[in-house]
Amino acid sequence: MSKTKVTTLSNGIRIISETEEYFETISLGVWVDVGSRNELEKLNGVSHLLEHMAFKGTSNRSSKEIAQEIENVGGYFNAYTSRENTAYYIKILKKDLILAVNILIDILTNSIFEELELEKEKDVIKQEIGQSKDTPDDIIFDYFQSVAFPNQPIGRSILGTNENIKNFTRDTLINYLNSEYSANRIIFSASGDINHDDLVNIISKQMSSYSVCKDGNFQKANYIGGEYREIRDLEQVHVLLGMEGVSYKDDHYFSSQVFSSILGGGMSSRLFQEIRENRGLCYSVYSFASSYIDTGLVGVYAGTSENQVKDLIPSVIEEIHKMTNSISEEDIVRAKAQLKASIIMAQENTSSRCENVARQLIIHGRPVLNSEIILKIDSVDRESVLNFAKYILDRSLPVFSAIGPIGKVENFEKIIDRISY
């Protein structure tokens, strides 16, 4: 059985480890409770740029040396930015733990943000923004988010804007790092064959004096809803239809996950079977239930032809309505089995385990046992899923986005009428 331990340093940095002696690899990372929703509008995109610059050189190592030191021992490294978190992580053999810790601490505390590297990385991100805009089934989610939460940090793109990226300087990064990367928002997480006390000793020697900042920029989410439409010369119409969901801590959270699994989570789901298999209205259709610390979104994505979109949207709404009254016990059992299996399967990967315990610490303030999560999933019954379906349909204005040859997409008022029916 794995052993999970948490230690908090005097400055608030938390260290969590999940020890499994039979693993030969270790996943280690730094999770920072800061993401794009911590940005002021003029700083939108800075969290992502900062993450990109993490492995671009420190006062001790060049970017090439960082890569070589990790890859010379067969390890790999990566990073990501979400709306609520930023993560930097390494996977290595267990004998190379100290090297991985030292490199992560080095990039966190000694990055130099050299001007030439910064300008190159700004160009890379501009290319990333352009690629996203050229990928309709990607950018539509940004438009969806911006309509759900207009004029708010949580509604803005993680990548930022070209104008913002152009204006960012080395001082922008340093000031943001100093104001948002506070010790009490930093978590070191590790999974594998680890001695927790040894890990704490290594980190505490270098990080105990890391500073605590004032309260950062965090704006509570305010769901609004509405629509976004864009005419493009594409083969398909891409559509996203959704409603306000629930936060990670909401009592409805696990009901939302079961709901989404039944509605559009896999080839046996309602949407796949009815919309694709029975009616042949699209190739790709699925649902999602995404959560944040204080809100969430539930939605359905589909891509279809210009002529079939007029039938697709009413059919999707019909399937959502069926979720309020025609869910079987078999549906519930299958969806819960899928969720529980995904949790158990993730336990076979140190990277997944490392991320899971870090996120649990951020969201809940403590590690959450898998047995506890499975009990919560098991507690979801047919009635709670039916009630969740009614809850989201009655709660607020829907959010809708469409990109492509959208001439035959019905107007938003008609969509609202169908949902309210």
PDB file of C-alpha atoms in Angstrom, residues 181-184 208-213:
ATOM      1  CA  TYR A 181       4.712  32.745  -6.845  1.00  0.00           C
ATOM      2  CA  SER A 182       4.351  32.938  -3.085  1.00  0.00           C
ATOM      3  CA  ALA A 183       5.779  30.182  -0.882  1.00  0.00           C
ATOM      4  CA  ASN A 184       2.339  29.260   0.440  1.00  0.00           C
ATOM      5  CA  SER A 208      13.132  27.563   3.519  1.00  0.00           C
ATOM      6  CA  SER A 209      13.956  31.215   2.843  1.00  0.00           C
ATOM      7  CA  TYR A 210      11.727  31.485  -0.251  1.00  0.00           C
ATOM      8  CA  SER A 211       9.498  34.503   0.253  1.00  0.00           C
ATOM      9  CA  VAL A 212       5.807  34.788   1.023  1.00  0.00           C
ATOM     10  CA  CYS A 213       4.005  37.387  -1.107  1.00  0.00           C
TER      11      CYS A 213
END
